[in-house]
Amino acid sequence: MAARGHVQDPNDRRLRPIYDYLDNGNNKMAIQQADKLLKKHKDLHCAKVLKAIGMQRTGKQDEAFNLAQEVATLEPTDDNSLQALTILYREMHRPELVTKLYEAAVRKVPLSEEYHSHLFMAYARVGDYKKMQQAGMALYKIVPKNPYYFWSVMSLVMQAISAQDEKLAQTMFLPLAERMVEKMVKEEKIEAEAEVQLYFMILERLGKCVEALNMVRGPLGEKLTSELQSRENKCMMMYQRLQLWPECNALSYKLLLKNPDDWQFYLSYFDSLFHLMDMSWSPSEEGQHCVEGHVTTTVAEAVKFVVDRMAEEDKKDSRPLRGPYMACLELIHRLRQRGCPDDKELGDPLELMVQFFGKFGDKPCCITDLKIYLHLLPPEQHTQFRNRLEELVPLGEAGEDGFRFPGDTKALQRHLCVCQLSRALGLQHALDTEGKLSLIAQLKAHYHHGLRFRKSCLKTELQFSDMYCLMAAHVYIDLWTENGDENMLWQCLGLLEEGLSFSPSNAQFKLLLLLLFCRLGAFQPVVDLYSSLDAKHVQHDTIGYLLTRYAGSLGQFAAASQSCNFSLRFFHSNQKDTSEYIIQAYKYGAFEKIPEFIAFRTRLNQSLHFAQVRTERMLLDLYTEADITLSLEESVKAMGVCAEEEDIPWDNMRDNRDLTVLVSWDPKDRELTEEHRRLSLEEESVWLKVRSLTLRLLASLALLGHAPSPRNSDKTNENGVTTKSSTLQNLLSQLDQTLQTAARITEKQTKYPFLGPPSSRLASALSSGSCHCQASALRLSLTLQELETAGLDDSSELQSQICNTFKSIVVQLQEMLSRCKGEVLEMKDRRLKTQPSLLETLVFFLETVCVVLWVASYSANVLRPLKSSLQKKKKKKKDTCTAMPVVLCGFQEWTSGLQGVVTQALDHVKAQEAQLTTLKLAALTLEEGDQQTQEECGFTRVAMDKVQSSYLGSLQELGDLLRKRADSLKSLKI
Amino acid sequence: MLTMTTLRAFTCDDLFKFNNINLDPLTETYGIPFYLQYLAHWPEYFIVAEAPGGELMGYIMGKAEGSVAREEWHGHVTALSVAPEFRRLGLAAKLMEMLEEISERKGGFFVDLFVRVSNQVAVNMYKQLGYSVYRTVIEYYSASNGEPDEDAYDMRKALSRDTEKKSIIPLPHPVRPEDIE
């Protein structure tokens, strides 16, 4: 709460203890103290508001609100009340009320700079740009300070940016903003750099690039000093937009002479050169080039420029710059693209790359640099290239094992780089199994040898040779995915565990281990690995998918719910956080950041992962809690799920996942492409749609159950029910459509690079049969509703239809369960074999059981009154011979059928648990010798143990939940 | 120096791409408000380096603060980090040079930064760049998981405005975190 300095006002003194209580979190005492004060001083409004804050913080939202409104309607103008109400409304997430408050305050005290300024900020919090524009101007009229004037201008720009109608932006808001600034320019009232920045922003958005350029070059531009090279960068931007290629070229040239390492200017230099050549540009007859100076017009000249830069680097005693050498390769690449034969003059790419390696091979980024230009080498040169590089790697004499090792870290880095380049050239992939195994042996030997180079023993430092270990792991994965040899995977896990033991901070080891454990269906070790990555805040959005994709699908519900919570907490704080900094950006005149912050907020709000965790979290709650601790209806209500509406931005979904977070040296044709990204997003979106529809269907099922029986209800209720069932109907047909789309997508069987995005749960959900079984169960609730209206008499057709669905659902569940049968982990021929998909299918089975049981519970609710009215009739008629209606018998059969399936499932889980517990991995003789040393076997065992215990954990959680569900079956008697 | 980079202003979108830098154990990932505060207040002090392939190589985040009257107006390095694969290129030095240049333009007296006493690599690098230990701040870095809190060095480098280099005369005694401004 606001620091309260000089205590002169007696009211301040009286209020002080309440502030203190509130600050210390002692809300109860704050309320008491406020009451005491209010008894003596009825008109001390602020005390009321402070009391309201105390109430708000103790969960009495409604009372707090009413109390606050008592004060607000009086339209207070004292600082204390205004500030306290502002705090209260903010905590209530009602920023729009703050605007009302200060609107009243400035009406009463029209000359207060402070209140006007608060009003401006209040509008900023709700994003009312038009009102901001007016408030800024009103402020300026009271106190003619420049910032206020420009707040108003910026608010016009924001109206332009947020306008639906681009025409309105271009013809009204922006020109008005421009005129406002021009007026200040004419009156020579421009003071701050921020004002010039804003002017530039306006001109740029208006497309008035010439004017912008003149402004930057002119006296106003002299104010652009904070950012380095601000004027040059802005000029360059405008030259490019205006396609002033001579100027663009000459400026790039100048800037490169100054700093021959600034990559962006090589790009603009080459771009502009080719544009100039295409338009056959030549300098004027007087030899005049352009305002920026000399223009390069021929390839020969550009070649000379680059060659000169390289020569200059070669001359230097200090470390040479990479820029010119890379620029040379870039120019060859571009000349080839244009089919221009002049590239020969720059030299042979192979020679140039060998030369580059000679100079920079000992830098870890050498691979990243050269990878971009490997396509300049024809395939037949690949091996030759590698051999040439190998000649440049100083290695010692061959030892017993035939390997030659580097003598220092620079040599190590060079050798590593050659390995990385061979992988990037596809040479490793071309090896046969034996070749790959001996490559692994070589990489491991280099890894172990390199461990000696680390001087310090800090946990935070990486080993110089870590990347050998990672690469060996990649080759293991190649072998596993190509041959399906699971042994390769176990050895890979062991190797990475070993790597982590020497380099406990290596994020890449952790990420790969995490991915492999997930693929193996073992989620438990993943929790620790992820938490040791210390991923926080925005990283929950970018790499949180690694966790949330698998947690729930592997039956680790507690962990799943926790990982969703991490992410949700982050997303929910975003909205509040960003508004605060939008206001700060106004205050500090960082105008260009304002649209950026807003775009950022939108990007987070539209995040795919946000929508996923939101949906999954609620589904998880339902699956694990509803009808166990709370009824489905109560659960749905508590979560605020709305069947009719949804808040997922289907058309603007943003994929913020960092899909290249795992290091890869794979050749281009195996790398993640834009198409992969598109397909992955599509797949995830469709799966999300399925989940979100399921959630909403469950919500509307809960509402159906809530509806009183239409027989003894009046007309409005009947209407209510019709709306509810039409919602259900509508959602069901959406689900059908989505499942059709889903089937089309899974037919494509998109394979992503191993280190890229995991495939969604869509395919396994469809093949498990869960989607269709859930859909038919949910559809059944509609038919039951028809029966409810029709009654038991004259509805035999409907009844037999219902009974058929009863039976079919049991059959479908049986089939699903049979797909879960098998050993999730077993020893075969002294080898360990996993079938993690069985776990995933079991989870789908369990989810489906939940849905079916909720529908069953709804059925029971419908049938119960029907049955009892029938019994009443029977009693009256004393007619004992009337047969029981088909649907009632069918229901009883159904529940016992369901009971049967659930019992079977429980038996299956129990058997699996028992089998896993008795499985003694220690009995497994891992083959030592040429493949793995005893120590390595130890690490592999560690990994195996983790997988075993994780499977066990999943089975236990699944078993527990099944048991709870089985209990709820008992309440289905009618 | 051989950075070969595009150096540009850090933007919000970079927060989605900086994992290769921030997954490093010594690099803290702050809450969004922290980054937004710097972007709103000192955007020119937040610079990112981008490699030709589009990867982020490293960034520096800083601010200007202190009283001019007391000759304490200075540039401060809040965070400086380079991704492992882009180390040993002189990038950190380049980014520091830029921050110093910006601080010069703002008329700062010195540039300062805090570094873990144990982070010998960083301490040595800063020494090479002309920084010296001005004071030790006791238990500046609070540790998690039961390990003891760690001291920080407050290192400084005088800028041209501090002609007599008064700002960097080392304090004789260590200070506590609550005593620093």
CSV table of C-alpha atoms in Angstrom, one decimal, chain A residues 562-910:
chain,number,residue,atom,x,y,z
A,562,GLN,CA,0.7,-30.1,-10.9
A,563,SER,CA,2.4,-29.4,-14.2
A,564,CYS,CA,-0.7,-27.9,-15.6
A,565,ASN,CA,-0.9,-25.7,-12.5
A,566,PHE,CA,2.6,-24.4,-13.0
A,567,SER,CA,1.7,-23.2,-16.5
A,568,LEU,CA,-1.7,-21.9,-15.6
A,569,ARG,CA,-0.3,-19.7,-12.8
A,570,PHE,CA,2.0,-18.2,-15.3
A,571,PHE,CA,-0.6,-17.5,-17.9
A,572,HIS,CA,-3.1,-16.0,-15.4
A,573,SER,CA,-0.6,-13.5,-14.1
A,574,ASN,CA,0.1,-12.2,-17.6
A,575,GLN,CA,-3.0,-10.1,-18.1
A,576,LYS,CA,-2.5,-8.1,-14.9
A,577,ASP,CA,1.3,-7.8,-15.4
A,578,THR,CA,1.2,-6.4,-18.9
A,579,SER,CA,-1.2,-3.6,-18.2
A,580,GLU,CA,1.1,-2.2,-15.5
A,581,TYR,CA,4.0,-2.0,-17.9
A,582,ILE,CA,2.0,-0.5,-20.7
A,583,ILE,CA,1.4,2.4,-18.2
A,584,GLN,CA,5.1,2.5,-17.4
A,585,ALA,CA,5.9,2.7,-21.1
A,586,TYR,CA,3.7,5.8,-21.3
A,587,LYS,CA,5.4,7.3,-18.3
A,588,TYR,CA,8.9,6.8,-19.7
A,589,GLY,CA,8.0,7.6,-23.2
A,590,ALA,CA,8.9,4.1,-24.6
A,591,PHE,CA,6.1,4.5,-27.1
A,592,GLU,CA,7.3,1.9,-29.5
A,593,LYS,CA,7.1,-0.7,-26.7
A,594,ILE,CA,3.4,-0.1,-26.1
A,595,PRO,CA,2.1,-2.0,-29.2
A,596,GLU,CA,4.8,-4.5,-28.6
A,597,PHE,CA,3.5,-5.2,-25.1
A,598,ILE,CA,0.0,-5.5,-26.3
A,599,ALA,CA,1.0,-8.0,-29.0
A,600,PHE,CA,2.9,-9.9,-26.4
A,601,ARG,CA,0.0,-10.1,-24.1
A,602,THR,CA,-2.2,-11.3,-27.0
A,603,ARG,CA,0.4,-13.9,-28.0
A,604,LEU,CA,0.3,-15.4,-24.5
A,605,ASN,CA,-3.4,-15.3,-24.3
A,606,GLN,CA,-3.8,-17.1,-27.6
A,607,SER,CA,-1.1,-19.6,-26.8
A,608,LEU,CA,-1.9,-23.2,-27.8
A,609,HIS,CA,-0.3,-24.5,-24.7
A,610,PHE,CA,-2.4,-22.2,-22.5
A,611,ALA,CA,-5.6,-23.5,-24.1
A,612,GLN,CA,-4.3,-27.0,-23.7
A,613,VAL,CA,-3.5,-26.8,-20.0
A,614,ARG,CA,-6.7,-25.0,-19.3
A,615,THR,CA,-8.7,-27.7,-20.8
A,616,GLU,CA,-6.7,-30.6,-19.6
A,617,ARG,CA,-6.6,-29.3,-16.1
A,618,MET,CA,-10.4,-29.3,-15.9
A,619,LEU,CA,-10.7,-32.7,-17.5
A,620,LEU,CA,-8.2,-34.1,-15.1
A,621,ASP,CA,-10.2,-32.6,-12.2
A,622,LEU,CA,-13.3,-34.3,-13.5
A,623,TYR,CA,-11.7,-37.6,-14.1
A,624,THR,CA,-10.1,-37.8,-10.7
A,625,GLU,CA,-12.7,-36.1,-8.6
A,626,ALA,CA,-16.2,-35.8,-10.0
A,627,ASP,CA,-18.6,-38.2,-8.5
A,628,ILE,CA,-15.9,-39.2,-6.0
A,629,THR,CA,-15.6,-36.2,-3.8
A,630,LEU,CA,-18.2,-33.9,-5.5
A,631,SER,CA,-21.0,-34.7,-7.9
A,632,LEU,CA,-20.3,-34.1,-11.6
A,633,GLU,CA,-22.7,-31.2,-11.4
A,634,GLU,CA,-21.0,-29.5,-8.5
A,635,SER,CA,-17.6,-30.1,-10.0
A,636,VAL,CA,-18.7,-28.5,-13.3
A,637,LYS,CA,-20.2,-25.6,-11.4
A,638,ALA,CA,-17.1,-25.1,-9.3
A,639,MET,CA,-14.9,-25.0,-12.4
A,640,GLY,CA,-17.2,-22.6,-14.2
A,641,VAL,CA,-17.2,-24.6,-17.3
A,642,CYS,CA,-19.7,-23.3,-19.7
A,643,ALA,CA,-21.3,-25.7,-22.2
A,644,GLU,CA,-22.5,-23.0,-24.5
A,645,GLU,CA,-19.5,-20.8,-24.8
A,646,GLU,CA,-15.8,-21.4,-25.0
A,647,ASP,CA,-12.7,-19.2,-24.8
A,648,ILE,CA,-10.3,-20.9,-27.1
A,649,PRO,CA,-9.1,-18.6,-30.0
A,650,TRP,CA,-9.4,-21.3,-32.7
A,651,ASP,CA,-8.7,-19.0,-35.6
A,652,ASN,CA,-5.7,-17.2,-34.0
A,653,MET,CA,-4.0,-20.0,-32.1
A,654,ARG,CA,-0.3,-19.2,-31.4
A,655,ASP,CA,2.1,-22.0,-31.2
A,656,ASN,CA,4.7,-20.7,-28.7
A,657,ARG,CA,6.4,-24.0,-28.2
A,658,ASP,CA,10.1,-24.0,-28.7
A,659,LEU,CA,10.4,-27.0,-31.0
A,660,THR,CA,14.1,-26.7,-31.5
A,661,VAL,CA,15.2,-26.5,-27.9
A,662,LEU,CA,16.9,-29.9,-28.3
A,663,VAL,CA,20.2,-29.6,-30.1
A,664,SER,CA,20.4,-31.4,-33.4
A,665,TRP,CA,23.1,-31.8,-36.0
A,666,ASP,CA,21.0,-33.7,-38.4
A,667,PRO,CA,21.2,-33.0,-42.1
A,668,LYS,CA,18.8,-30.6,-43.7
A,669,ASP,CA,16.5,-33.3,-45.0
A,670,ARG,CA,15.9,-34.6,-41.5
A,671,GLU,CA,15.5,-31.3,-39.8
A,672,LEU,CA,12.3,-29.8,-38.6
A,673,THR,CA,10.5,-27.9,-41.4
A,674,GLU,CA,7.9,-25.3,-41.5
A,675,GLU,CA,5.5,-27.9,-42.8
A,676,HIS,CA,6.2,-30.0,-39.7
A,677,ARG,CA,5.4,-27.1,-37.5
A,678,ARG,CA,2.1,-26.5,-39.4
A,679,LEU,CA,1.1,-30.1,-39.2
A,680,SER,CA,1.9,-30.4,-35.5
A,681,LEU,CA,-0.1,-27.3,-34.7
A,682,GLU,CA,-3.0,-28.6,-36.8
A,683,GLU,CA,-2.9,-32.0,-35.1
A,684,GLU,CA,-2.7,-30.5,-31.6
A,685,SER,CA,-5.5,-28.1,-32.4
A,686,VAL,CA,-7.8,-30.8,-33.5
A,687,TRP,CA,-7.0,-32.9,-30.4
A,688,LEU,CA,-7.6,-29.8,-28.3
A,689,LYS,CA,-11.0,-29.4,-30.0
A,690,VAL,CA,-11.9,-33.0,-29.1
A,691,ARG,CA,-10.9,-32.4,-25.5
A,692,SER,CA,-12.6,-29.1,-25.3
A,693,LEU,CA,-15.8,-30.5,-26.8
A,694,THR,CA,-15.6,-33.5,-24.4
A,695,LEU,CA,-15.4,-31.0,-21.5
A,696,ARG,CA,-18.3,-29.0,-22.7
A,697,LEU,CA,-20.4,-32.1,-23.3
A,698,LEU,CA,-19.7,-33.2,-19.8
A,699,ALA,CA,-20.8,-29.8,-18.6
A,700,SER,CA,-24.0,-30.0,-20.5
A,701,LEU,CA,-24.6,-33.5,-19.3
A,702,ALA,CA,-24.3,-32.2,-15.7
A,703,LEU,CA,-26.9,-29.6,-16.5
A,704,LEU,CA,-29.3,-32.2,-18.0
A,705,GLY,CA,-29.1,-34.1,-14.7
A,706,HIS,CA,-29.9,-30.9,-12.9
A,707,ALA,CA,-33.1,-30.3,-14.8
A,708,PRO,CA,-36.3,-31.2,-13.0
A,709,SER,CA,-38.4,-33.8,-14.6
A,710,PRO,CA,-40.4,-32.1,-17.3
A,711,ARG,CA,-43.5,-34.1,-16.3
A,712,ASN,CA,-44.1,-32.0,-13.2
A,713,SER,CA,-42.7,-28.8,-14.4
A,714,ASP,CA,-44.1,-25.7,-16.0
A,715,LYS,CA,-43.5,-24.5,-19.4
A,716,THR,CA,-40.4,-22.4,-18.8
A,717,ASN,CA,-38.6,-25.4,-17.4
A,718,GLU,CA,-39.5,-27.4,-20.4
A,719,ASN,CA,-38.0,-24.7,-22.6
A,720,GLY,CA,-35.0,-24.7,-20.4
A,721,VAL,CA,-34.5,-28.4,-21.0
A,722,THR,CA,-35.0,-28.1,-24.7
A,723,THR,CA,-32.2,-25.5,-24.9
A,724,LYS,CA,-30.0,-27.8,-22.8
A,725,SER,CA,-30.5,-30.8,-25.0
A,726,SER,CA,-30.1,-28.7,-28.2
A,727,THR,CA,-26.7,-27.5,-26.8
A,728,LEU,CA,-25.8,-31.2,-26.2
A,729,GLN,CA,-27.0,-32.0,-29.7
A,730,ASN,CA,-25.0,-29.2,-31.2
A,731,LEU,CA,-21.9,-30.2,-29.3
A,732,LEU,CA,-22.3,-33.8,-30.3
A,733,SER,CA,-22.5,-33.0,-34.0
A,734,GLN,CA,-19.4,-30.7,-33.6
A,735,LEU,CA,-17.6,-33.7,-32.0
A,736,ASP,CA,-18.6,-35.9,-34.9
A,737,GLN,CA,-17.2,-33.5,-37.4
A,738,THR,CA,-14.0,-33.0,-35.4
A,739,LEU,CA,-13.6,-36.8,-35.2
A,740,GLN,CA,-13.9,-37.0,-38.9
A,741,THR,CA,-11.2,-34.3,-39.3
A,742,ALA,CA,-9.2,-36.2,-36.8
A,743,ALA,CA,-9.4,-39.4,-38.8
A,744,ARG,CA,-8.3,-37.6,-41.9
A,745,ILE,CA,-5.3,-36.2,-40.1
A,746,THR,CA,-4.2,-39.4,-38.5
A,747,GLU,CA,-4.4,-41.1,-41.9
A,748,LYS,CA,-1.5,-38.9,-43.0
A,749,GLN,CA,0.7,-40.5,-40.2
A,750,THR,CA,2.9,-37.5,-40.1
A,751,LYS,CA,6.3,-38.4,-38.7
A,752,TYR,CA,8.2,-35.6,-37.0
A,753,PRO,CA,11.9,-35.5,-36.5
A,754,PHE,CA,12.7,-37.3,-33.3
A,755,LEU,CA,14.0,-34.2,-31.6
A,756,GLY,CA,11.1,-32.1,-32.8
A,757,PRO,CA,7.5,-32.0,-31.6
A,758,PRO,CA,6.0,-35.1,-30.0
A,759,SER,CA,3.0,-36.3,-32.0
A,760,SER,CA,-0.3,-35.5,-30.3
A,761,ARG,CA,-2.5,-38.0,-28.5
A,762,LEU,CA,-4.9,-37.9,-31.4
A,763,ALA,CA,-3.9,-41.1,-33.2
A,764,SER,CA,-3.8,-43.2,-30.1
A,765,ALA,CA,-7.1,-41.8,-28.9
A,766,LEU,CA,-8.7,-42.9,-32.1
A,767,SER,CA,-7.2,-46.3,-32.3
A,768,SER,CA,-8.0,-47.0,-28.6
A,769,GLY,CA,-11.7,-46.6,-29.5
A,770,SER,CA,-12.3,-44.1,-26.7
A,771,CYS,CA,-13.5,-41.2,-28.7
A,772,HIS,CA,-16.3,-43.2,-30.4
A,773,CYS,CA,-17.3,-44.9,-27.2
A,774,GLN,CA,-17.5,-41.6,-25.3
A,775,ALA,CA,-19.5,-40.1,-28.1
A,776,SER,CA,-22.0,-42.9,-28.2
A,777,ALA,CA,-22.4,-42.8,-24.4
A,778,LEU,CA,-23.0,-39.0,-24.5
A,779,ARG,CA,-25.4,-39.4,-27.4
A,780,LEU,CA,-27.3,-41.9,-25.2
A,781,SER,CA,-28.2,-39.1,-22.8
A,782,LEU,CA,-30.2,-37.5,-25.5
A,783,THR,CA,-32.2,-40.6,-26.2
A,784,LEU,CA,-32.8,-41.0,-22.5
A,785,GLN,CA,-34.2,-37.5,-22.5
A,786,GLU,CA,-36.6,-38.4,-25.2
A,787,LEU,CA,-37.7,-41.4,-23.0
A,788,GLU,CA,-38.1,-39.1,-20.1
A,789,THR,CA,-40.6,-37.1,-22.1
A,790,ALA,CA,-42.3,-40.0,-23.7
A,791,GLY,CA,-42.6,-42.1,-20.6
A,792,LEU,CA,-42.5,-45.9,-20.3
A,793,ASP,CA,-45.8,-46.6,-22.1
A,794,ASP,CA,-45.7,-46.6,-25.9
A,795,SER,CA,-42.0,-46.2,-26.1
A,796,SER,CA,-40.9,-49.7,-26.7
A,797,GLU,CA,-39.0,-48.8,-29.8
A,798,LEU,CA,-37.1,-46.1,-28.0
A,799,GLN,CA,-36.5,-48.4,-25.1
A,800,SER,CA,-35.0,-51.1,-27.3
A,801,GLN,CA,-32.9,-48.6,-29.0
A,802,ILE,CA,-31.5,-47.5,-25.6
A,803,CYS,CA,-30.9,-51.1,-24.6
A,804,ASN,CA,-29.0,-51.7,-27.7
A,805,THR,CA,-26.7,-48.8,-26.9
A,806,PHE,CA,-26.3,-50.1,-23.4
A,807,LYS,CA,-25.1,-53.3,-24.8
A,808,SER,CA,-22.9,-51.7,-27.5
A,809,ILE,CA,-21.2,-49.6,-24.9
A,810,VAL,CA,-20.3,-52.6,-22.8
A,811,VAL,CA,-18.9,-54.3,-25.9
A,812,GLN,CA,-16.9,-51.2,-26.9
A,813,LEU,CA,-15.4,-51.0,-23.4
A,814,GLN,CA,-14.6,-54.7,-23.6
A,815,GLU,CA,-12.8,-54.1,-26.8
A,816,MET,CA,-10.9,-51.2,-25.4
A,817,LEU,CA,-9.8,-53.3,-22.5
A,818,SER,CA,-8.6,-56.0,-24.7
A,819,ARG,CA,-6.4,-53.5,-26.4
A,820,CYS,CA,-4.8,-52.8,-23.0
A,821,LYS,CA,-3.9,-56.4,-22.5
A,822,GLY,CA,-0.2,-57.3,-22.7
A,823,GLU,CA,2.9,-56.8,-20.7
A,824,VAL,CA,3.9,-53.2,-20.3
A,825,LEU,CA,7.4,-54.3,-19.3
A,826,GLU,CA,8.8,-57.8,-19.7
A,827,MET,CA,12.0,-59.7,-20.1
A,828,LYS,CA,12.3,-61.6,-23.3
A,829,ASP,CA,15.4,-63.5,-24.3
A,830,ARG,CA,17.3,-61.8,-21.6
A,831,ARG,CA,16.3,-58.4,-22.9
A,832,LEU,CA,13.9,-55.9,-21.6
A,833,LYS,CA,10.9,-55.0,-23.7
A,834,THR,CA,8.4,-52.2,-23.1
A,835,GLN,CA,5.0,-51.5,-24.5
A,836,PRO,CA,4.2,-48.0,-23.2
A,837,SER,CA,1.3,-47.7,-25.6
A,838,LEU,CA,-0.6,-50.1,-23.3
A,839,LEU,CA,-0.4,-47.6,-20.5
A,840,GLU,CA,-1.7,-44.9,-22.8
A,841,THR,CA,-4.6,-47.1,-23.9
A,842,LEU,CA,-5.4,-47.9,-20.4
A,843,VAL,CA,-5.7,-44.2,-19.6
A,844,PHE,CA,-8.1,-43.8,-22.5
A,845,PHE,CA,-10.1,-46.7,-21.2
A,846,LEU,CA,-10.3,-45.2,-17.8
A,847,GLU,CA,-11.4,-41.8,-19.1
A,848,THR,CA,-14.0,-43.5,-21.1
A,849,VAL,CA,-15.2,-45.5,-18.1
A,850,CYS,CA,-15.6,-42.2,-16.3
A,851,VAL,CA,-17.7,-40.7,-19.1
A,852,VAL,CA,-19.8,-43.9,-19.3
A,853,LEU,CA,-20.5,-43.9,-15.6
A,854,TRP,CA,-21.6,-40.3,-15.6
A,855,VAL,CA,-24.0,-41.1,-18.4
A,856,ALA,CA,-25.1,-44.2,-16.4
A,857,SER,CA,-25.7,-42.0,-13.4
A,858,TYR,CA,-27.8,-39.7,-15.5
A,859,SER,CA,-29.7,-42.7,-16.9
A,860,ALA,CA,-30.4,-43.8,-13.4
A,861,ASN,CA,-31.7,-40.4,-12.5
A,862,VAL,CA,-34.1,-40.5,-15.5
A,863,LEU,CA,-35.2,-44.1,-14.9
A,864,ARG,CA,-35.7,-43.9,-11.2
A,865,PRO,CA,-38.8,-41.7,-11.2
A,866,LEU,CA,-40.2,-43.6,-14.2
A,867,LYS,CA,-39.8,-46.8,-12.3
A,868,SER,CA,-41.4,-45.5,-9.1
A,869,SER,CA,-44.4,-44.1,-10.9
A,870,LEU,CA,-44.8,-47.5,-12.6
A,871,GLN,CA,-44.7,-49.2,-9.2
A,872,LYS,CA,-47.4,-46.8,-7.9
A,873,LYS,CA,-49.6,-47.7,-10.9
A,874,LYS,CA,-48.9,-51.4,-10.3
A,875,LYS,CA,-50.0,-51.1,-6.7
A,876,LYS,CA,-53.2,-49.4,-7.7
A,877,LYS,CA,-54.0,-52.0,-10.3
A,878,LYS,CA,-52.7,-54.7,-8.1
A,879,ASP,CA,-51.6,-56.2,-11.3
A,880,THR,CA,-48.6,-58.4,-10.7
A,881,CYS,CA,-48.4,-59.9,-14.2
A,882,THR,CA,-47.2,-56.7,-16.0
A,883,ALA,CA,-43.7,-57.4,-17.3
A,884,MET,CA,-40.9,-55.1,-16.3
A,885,PRO,CA,-40.3,-52.5,-19.1
A,886,VAL,CA,-37.4,-53.5,-21.4
A,887,VAL,CA,-35.4,-50.4,-20.5
A,888,LEU,CA,-35.4,-51.1,-16.8
A,889,CYS,CA,-34.2,-54.7,-17.3
A,890,GLY,CA,-31.7,-53.4,-19.8
A,891,PHE,CA,-30.3,-50.9,-17.4
A,892,GLN,CA,-29.8,-53.5,-14.8
A,893,GLU,CA,-28.0,-55.7,-17.3
A,894,TRP,CA,-26.0,-52.7,-18.3
A,895,THR,CA,-24.8,-51.8,-14.8
A,896,SER,CA,-23.8,-55.4,-14.1
A,897,GLY,CA,-22.1,-55.4,-17.5
A,898,LEU,CA,-20.2,-52.3,-16.6
A,899,GLN,CA,-19.4,-53.8,-13.2
A,900,GLY,CA,-17.9,-56.7,-15.0
A,901,VAL,CA,-15.7,-54.7,-17.3
A,902,VAL,CA,-14.4,-52.5,-14.4
A,903,THR,CA,-13.7,-55.6,-12.4
A,904,GLN,CA,-11.8,-57.1,-15.3
A,905,ALA,CA,-9.9,-54.0,-15.7
A,906,LEU,CA,-9.0,-53.9,-12.0
A,907,ASP,CA,-7.8,-57.5,-12.2
A,908,HIS,CA,-5.7,-56.6,-15.2
A,909,VAL,CA,-4.1,-53.7,-13.5
A,910,LYS,CA,-3.5,-55.8,-10.4
